[in-house]
Coordinates of N, CA and C in Angstrom, one line a residue:
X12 N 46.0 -112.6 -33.5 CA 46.4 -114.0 -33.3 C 46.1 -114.5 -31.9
X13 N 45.4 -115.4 -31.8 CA 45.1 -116.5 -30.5 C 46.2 -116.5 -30.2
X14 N 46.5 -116.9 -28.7 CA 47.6 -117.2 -27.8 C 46.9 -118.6 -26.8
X15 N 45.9 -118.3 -26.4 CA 45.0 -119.3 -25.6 C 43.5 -119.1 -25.6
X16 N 43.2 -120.1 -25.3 CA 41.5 -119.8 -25.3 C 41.1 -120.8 -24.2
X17 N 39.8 -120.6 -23.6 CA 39.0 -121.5 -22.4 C 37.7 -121.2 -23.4
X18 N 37.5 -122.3 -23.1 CA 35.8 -122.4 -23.5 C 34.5 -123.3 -22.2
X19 N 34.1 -122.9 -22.0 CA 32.8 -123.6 -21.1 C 31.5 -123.4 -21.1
X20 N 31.0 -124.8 -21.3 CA 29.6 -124.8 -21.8 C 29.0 -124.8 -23.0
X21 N 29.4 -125.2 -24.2 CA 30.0 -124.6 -25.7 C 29.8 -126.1 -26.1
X22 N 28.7 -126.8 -26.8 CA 29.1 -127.6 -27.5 C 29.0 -128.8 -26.6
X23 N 29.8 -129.7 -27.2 CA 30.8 -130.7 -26.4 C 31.6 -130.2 -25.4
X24 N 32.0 -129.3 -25.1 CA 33.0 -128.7 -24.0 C 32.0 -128.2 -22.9
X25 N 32.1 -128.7 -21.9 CA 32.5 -128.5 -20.0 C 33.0 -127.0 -20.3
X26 N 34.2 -127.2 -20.0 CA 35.2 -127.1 -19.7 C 36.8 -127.5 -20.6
X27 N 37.2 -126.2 -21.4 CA 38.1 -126.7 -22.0 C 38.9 -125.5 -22.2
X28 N 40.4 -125.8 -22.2 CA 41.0 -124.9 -22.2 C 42.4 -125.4 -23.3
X29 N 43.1 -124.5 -23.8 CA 44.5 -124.9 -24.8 C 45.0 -123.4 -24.6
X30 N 46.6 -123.8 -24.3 CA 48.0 -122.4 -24.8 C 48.8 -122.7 -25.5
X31 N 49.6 -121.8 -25.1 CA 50.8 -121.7 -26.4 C 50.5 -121.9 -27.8
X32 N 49.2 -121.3 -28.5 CA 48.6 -121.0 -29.6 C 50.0 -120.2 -30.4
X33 N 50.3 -121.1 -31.4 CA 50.8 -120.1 -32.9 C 50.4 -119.6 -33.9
X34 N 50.9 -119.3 -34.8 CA 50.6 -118.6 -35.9 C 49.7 -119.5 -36.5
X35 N 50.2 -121.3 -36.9 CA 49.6 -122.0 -37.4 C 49.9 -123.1 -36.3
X36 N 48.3 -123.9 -36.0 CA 48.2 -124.6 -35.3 C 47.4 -125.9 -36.1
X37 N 48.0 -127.1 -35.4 CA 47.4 -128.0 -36.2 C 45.8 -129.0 -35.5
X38 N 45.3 -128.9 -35.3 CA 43.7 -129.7 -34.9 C 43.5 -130.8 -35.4
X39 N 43.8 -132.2 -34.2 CA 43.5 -133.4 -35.3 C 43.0 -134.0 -34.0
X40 N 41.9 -135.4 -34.3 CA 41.3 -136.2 -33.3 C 40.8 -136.7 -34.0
X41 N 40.2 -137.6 -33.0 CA 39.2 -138.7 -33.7 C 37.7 -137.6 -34.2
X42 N 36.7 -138.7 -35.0 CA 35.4 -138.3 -35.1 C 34.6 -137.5 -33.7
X43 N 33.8 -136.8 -33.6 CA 33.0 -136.7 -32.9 C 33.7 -135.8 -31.5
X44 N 35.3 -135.7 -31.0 CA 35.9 -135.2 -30.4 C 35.8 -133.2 -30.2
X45 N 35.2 -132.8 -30.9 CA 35.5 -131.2 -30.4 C 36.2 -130.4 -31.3
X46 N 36.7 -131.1 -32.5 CA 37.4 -130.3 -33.6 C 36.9 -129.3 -34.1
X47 N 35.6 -129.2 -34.5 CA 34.9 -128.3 -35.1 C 34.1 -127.8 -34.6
X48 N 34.0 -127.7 -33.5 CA 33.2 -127.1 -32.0 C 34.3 -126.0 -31.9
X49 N 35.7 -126.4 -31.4 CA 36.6 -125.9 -31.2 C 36.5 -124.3 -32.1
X50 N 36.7 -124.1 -33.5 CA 36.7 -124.1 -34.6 C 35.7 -122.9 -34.4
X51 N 34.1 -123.9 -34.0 CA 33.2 -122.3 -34.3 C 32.8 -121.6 -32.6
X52 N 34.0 -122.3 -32.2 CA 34.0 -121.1 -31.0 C 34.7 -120.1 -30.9
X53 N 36.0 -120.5 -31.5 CA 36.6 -119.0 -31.6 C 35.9 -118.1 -33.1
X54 N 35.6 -118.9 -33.9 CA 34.5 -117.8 -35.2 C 33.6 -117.2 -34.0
X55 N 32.9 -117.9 -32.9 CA 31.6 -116.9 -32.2 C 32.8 -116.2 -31.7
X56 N 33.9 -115.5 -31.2 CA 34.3 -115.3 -30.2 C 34.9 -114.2 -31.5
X57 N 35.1 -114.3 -32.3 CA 35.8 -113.5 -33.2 C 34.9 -112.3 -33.8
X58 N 33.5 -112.7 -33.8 CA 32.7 -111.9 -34.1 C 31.7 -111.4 -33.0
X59 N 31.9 -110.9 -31.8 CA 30.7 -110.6 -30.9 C 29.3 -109.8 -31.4
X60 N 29.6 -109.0 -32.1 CA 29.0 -107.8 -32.2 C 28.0 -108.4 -33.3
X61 N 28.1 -109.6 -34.3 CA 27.4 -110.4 -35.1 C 26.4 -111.1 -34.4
X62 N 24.8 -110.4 -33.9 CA 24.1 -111.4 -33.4 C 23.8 -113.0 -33.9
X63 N 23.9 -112.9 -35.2 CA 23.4 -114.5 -35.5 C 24.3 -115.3 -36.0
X64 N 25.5 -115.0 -35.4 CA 26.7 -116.2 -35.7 C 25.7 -117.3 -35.4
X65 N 25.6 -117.4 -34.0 CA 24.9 -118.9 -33.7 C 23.6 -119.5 -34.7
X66 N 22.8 -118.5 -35.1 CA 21.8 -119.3 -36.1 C 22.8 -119.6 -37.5
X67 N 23.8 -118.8 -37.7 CA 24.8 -119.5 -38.7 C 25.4 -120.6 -39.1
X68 N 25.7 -121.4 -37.6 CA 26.3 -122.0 -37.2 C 25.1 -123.2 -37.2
X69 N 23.9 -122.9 -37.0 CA 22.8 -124.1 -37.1 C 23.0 -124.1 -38.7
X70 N 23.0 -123.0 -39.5 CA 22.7 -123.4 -40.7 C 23.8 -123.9 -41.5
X71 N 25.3 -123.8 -41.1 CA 26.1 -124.2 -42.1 C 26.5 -125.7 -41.3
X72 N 25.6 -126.4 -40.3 CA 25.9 -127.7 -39.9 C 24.3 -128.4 -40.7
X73 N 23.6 -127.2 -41.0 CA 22.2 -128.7 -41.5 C 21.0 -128.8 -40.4
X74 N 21.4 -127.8 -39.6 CA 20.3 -128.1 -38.3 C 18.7 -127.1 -38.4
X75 N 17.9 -127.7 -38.8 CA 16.8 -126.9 -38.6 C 15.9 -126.3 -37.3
X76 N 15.6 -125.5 -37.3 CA 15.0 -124.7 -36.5 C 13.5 -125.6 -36.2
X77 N 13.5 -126.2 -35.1 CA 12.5 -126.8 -34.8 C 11.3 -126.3 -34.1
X78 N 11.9 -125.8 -32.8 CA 11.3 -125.3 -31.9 C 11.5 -123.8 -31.6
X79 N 10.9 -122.6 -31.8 CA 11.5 -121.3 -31.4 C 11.6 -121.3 -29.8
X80 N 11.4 -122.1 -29.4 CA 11.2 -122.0 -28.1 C 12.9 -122.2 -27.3
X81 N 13.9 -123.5 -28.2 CA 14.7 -123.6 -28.0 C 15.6 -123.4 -29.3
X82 N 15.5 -122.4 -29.8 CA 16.8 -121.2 -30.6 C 17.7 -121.7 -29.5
X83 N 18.8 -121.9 -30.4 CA 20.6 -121.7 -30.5 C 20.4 -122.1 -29.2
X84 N 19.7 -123.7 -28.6 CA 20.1 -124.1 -27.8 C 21.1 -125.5 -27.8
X85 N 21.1 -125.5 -29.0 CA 22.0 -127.0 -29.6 C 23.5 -126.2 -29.5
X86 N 23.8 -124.9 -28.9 CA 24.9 -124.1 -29.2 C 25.7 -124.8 -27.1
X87 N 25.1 -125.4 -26.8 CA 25.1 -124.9 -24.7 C 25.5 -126.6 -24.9
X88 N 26.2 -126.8 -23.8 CA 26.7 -128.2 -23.6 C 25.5 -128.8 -23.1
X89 N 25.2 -130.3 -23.1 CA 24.3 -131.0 -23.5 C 23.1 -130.5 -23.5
X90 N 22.7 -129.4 -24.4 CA 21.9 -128.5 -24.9 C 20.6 -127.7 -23.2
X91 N 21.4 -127.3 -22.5 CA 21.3 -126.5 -21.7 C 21.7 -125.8 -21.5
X92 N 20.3 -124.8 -21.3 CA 20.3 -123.4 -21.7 C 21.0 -122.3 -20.4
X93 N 20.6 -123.4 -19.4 CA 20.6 -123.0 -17.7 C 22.5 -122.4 -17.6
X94 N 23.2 -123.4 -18.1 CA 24.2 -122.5 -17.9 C 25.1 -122.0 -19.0
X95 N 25.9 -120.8 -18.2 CA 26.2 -119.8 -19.6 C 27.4 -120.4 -20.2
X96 N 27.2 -120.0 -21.5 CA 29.0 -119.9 -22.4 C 29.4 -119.3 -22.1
X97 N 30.9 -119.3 -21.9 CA 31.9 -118.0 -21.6 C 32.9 -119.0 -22.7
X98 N 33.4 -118.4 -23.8 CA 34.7 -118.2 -24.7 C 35.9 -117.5 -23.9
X99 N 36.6 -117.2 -23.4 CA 37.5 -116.8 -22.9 C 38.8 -116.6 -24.0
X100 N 40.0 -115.9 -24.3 CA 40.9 -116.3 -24.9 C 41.6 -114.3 -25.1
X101 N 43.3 -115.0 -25.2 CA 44.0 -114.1 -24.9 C 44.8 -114.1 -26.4
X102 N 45.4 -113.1 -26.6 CA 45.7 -113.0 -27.9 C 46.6 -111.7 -28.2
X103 N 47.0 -111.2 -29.5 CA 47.8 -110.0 -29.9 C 47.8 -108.9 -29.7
X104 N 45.8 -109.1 -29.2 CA 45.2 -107.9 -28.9 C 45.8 -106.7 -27.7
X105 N 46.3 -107.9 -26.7 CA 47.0 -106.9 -25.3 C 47.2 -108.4 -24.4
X106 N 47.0 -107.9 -23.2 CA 47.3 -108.6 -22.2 C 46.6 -108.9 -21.5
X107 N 45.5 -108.2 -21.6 CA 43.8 -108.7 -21.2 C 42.9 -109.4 -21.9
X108 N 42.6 -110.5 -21.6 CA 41.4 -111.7 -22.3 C 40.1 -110.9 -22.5
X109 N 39.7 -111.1 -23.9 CA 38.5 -110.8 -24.1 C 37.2 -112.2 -23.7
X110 N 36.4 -111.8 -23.4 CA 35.5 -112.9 -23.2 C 34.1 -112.6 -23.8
X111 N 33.9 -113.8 -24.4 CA 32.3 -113.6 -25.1 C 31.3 -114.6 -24.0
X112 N 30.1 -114.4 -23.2 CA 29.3 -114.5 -23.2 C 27.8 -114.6 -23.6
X113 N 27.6 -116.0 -23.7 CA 26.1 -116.2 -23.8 C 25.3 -116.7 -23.2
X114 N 24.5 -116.2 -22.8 CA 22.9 -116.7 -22.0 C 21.6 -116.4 -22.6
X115 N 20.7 -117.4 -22.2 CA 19.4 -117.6 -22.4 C 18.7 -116.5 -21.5
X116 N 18.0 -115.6 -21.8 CA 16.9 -115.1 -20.4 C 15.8 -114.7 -21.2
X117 N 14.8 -115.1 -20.1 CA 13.4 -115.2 -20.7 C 13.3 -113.6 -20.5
X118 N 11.8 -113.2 -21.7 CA 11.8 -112.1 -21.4 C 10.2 -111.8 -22.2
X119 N 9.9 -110.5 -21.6 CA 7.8 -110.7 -21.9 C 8.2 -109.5 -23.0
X120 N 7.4 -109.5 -24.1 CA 7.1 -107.9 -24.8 C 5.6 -107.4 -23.9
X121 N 6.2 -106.5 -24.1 CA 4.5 -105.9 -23.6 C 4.5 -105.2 -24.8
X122 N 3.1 -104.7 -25.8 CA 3.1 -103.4 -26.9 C 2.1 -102.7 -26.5
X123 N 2.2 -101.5 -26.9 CA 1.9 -100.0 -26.3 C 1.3 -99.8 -27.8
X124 N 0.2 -99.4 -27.5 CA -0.6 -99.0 -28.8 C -0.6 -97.3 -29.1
X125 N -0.6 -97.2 -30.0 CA -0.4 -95.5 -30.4 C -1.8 -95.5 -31.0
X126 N -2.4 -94.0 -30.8 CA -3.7 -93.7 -30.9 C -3.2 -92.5 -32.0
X127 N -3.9 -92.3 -33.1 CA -3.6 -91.0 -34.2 C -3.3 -89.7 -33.6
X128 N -2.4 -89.0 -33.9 CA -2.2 -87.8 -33.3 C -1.3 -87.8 -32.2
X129 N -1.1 -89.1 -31.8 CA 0.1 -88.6 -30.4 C 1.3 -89.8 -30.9
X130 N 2.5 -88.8 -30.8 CA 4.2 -88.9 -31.0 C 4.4 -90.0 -29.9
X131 N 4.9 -90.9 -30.3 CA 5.8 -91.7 -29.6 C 7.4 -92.1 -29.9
X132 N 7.9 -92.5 -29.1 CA 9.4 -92.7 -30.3 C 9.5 -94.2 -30.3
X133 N 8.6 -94.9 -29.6 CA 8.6 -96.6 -29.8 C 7.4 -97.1 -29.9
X134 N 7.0 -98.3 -30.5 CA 5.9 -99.2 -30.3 C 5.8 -100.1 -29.2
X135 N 6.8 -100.4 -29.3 CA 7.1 -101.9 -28.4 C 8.2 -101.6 -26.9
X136 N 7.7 -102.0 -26.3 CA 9.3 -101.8 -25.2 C 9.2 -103.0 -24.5
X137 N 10.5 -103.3 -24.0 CA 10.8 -104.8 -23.9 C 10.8 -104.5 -22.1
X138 N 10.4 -105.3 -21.4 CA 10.7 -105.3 -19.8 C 11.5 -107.0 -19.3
X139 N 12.4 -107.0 -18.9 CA 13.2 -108.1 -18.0 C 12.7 -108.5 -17.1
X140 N 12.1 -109.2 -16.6 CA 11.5 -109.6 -15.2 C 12.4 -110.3 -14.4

């Protein structure tokens, strides 16, 4: 069970924070306000270990994939990539906040070609610049 959460960079949200989370909480606002931003931040934050929550989240809003170039950037407040999500939120779990982050970082493939007869244990290896 949630107790509080922070969210920044997420959506519509800066910067957003709510406590004193119950059992059942009620979510009401106008159109367009953060309700269901709200909503699929704690779903990303509930599932870390699910890489494609966020392409989920494009598909169960209608959003197609336009650009691979900008993946799951409609996910970053006014769709900037530059700074990170952090979900934050404290809960049943213990006394320590778990936090999910996400960021963008570019990154090169280099591939390594294998010649017949010699063992490798990868094709591809990825380098961070």
């Amino acid at each position: 069970m949630y107790k509080s959460v922070t969210i920044k960079n997420f959506h519509c949200f800066r910067a957003f924070s709510i406590s004193d989370l119950g059992r059942i909480n009620l979510i009401a606002g106008k159109n367009n306000v953060g309700k269901t931003a709200l909503l699929e931040a704690l779903w990303m934050h509930g599932g870390p270990d699910v890489p494609d929550l966020g392409a989920r989240l494009d598909a169960f809003r209608g959003i197609p994939l336009i650009d691979p170039k900008e993946f799951l950037w409609d996910l970053f407040y006014k769709h900037d990539p530059q700074n990170r999500i952090t979900i934050s939120a404290t809960g049943s779990w213990g006394n320590q906040p778990r936090t999910l982050s996400i960021s963008v970082q570019e990154r090169r493939l280099m591939q390594v070609s294998i010649e017949s007869g010699t063992s490798l244990s990868g094709t591809a290896l990825e380098r961070v610049p």
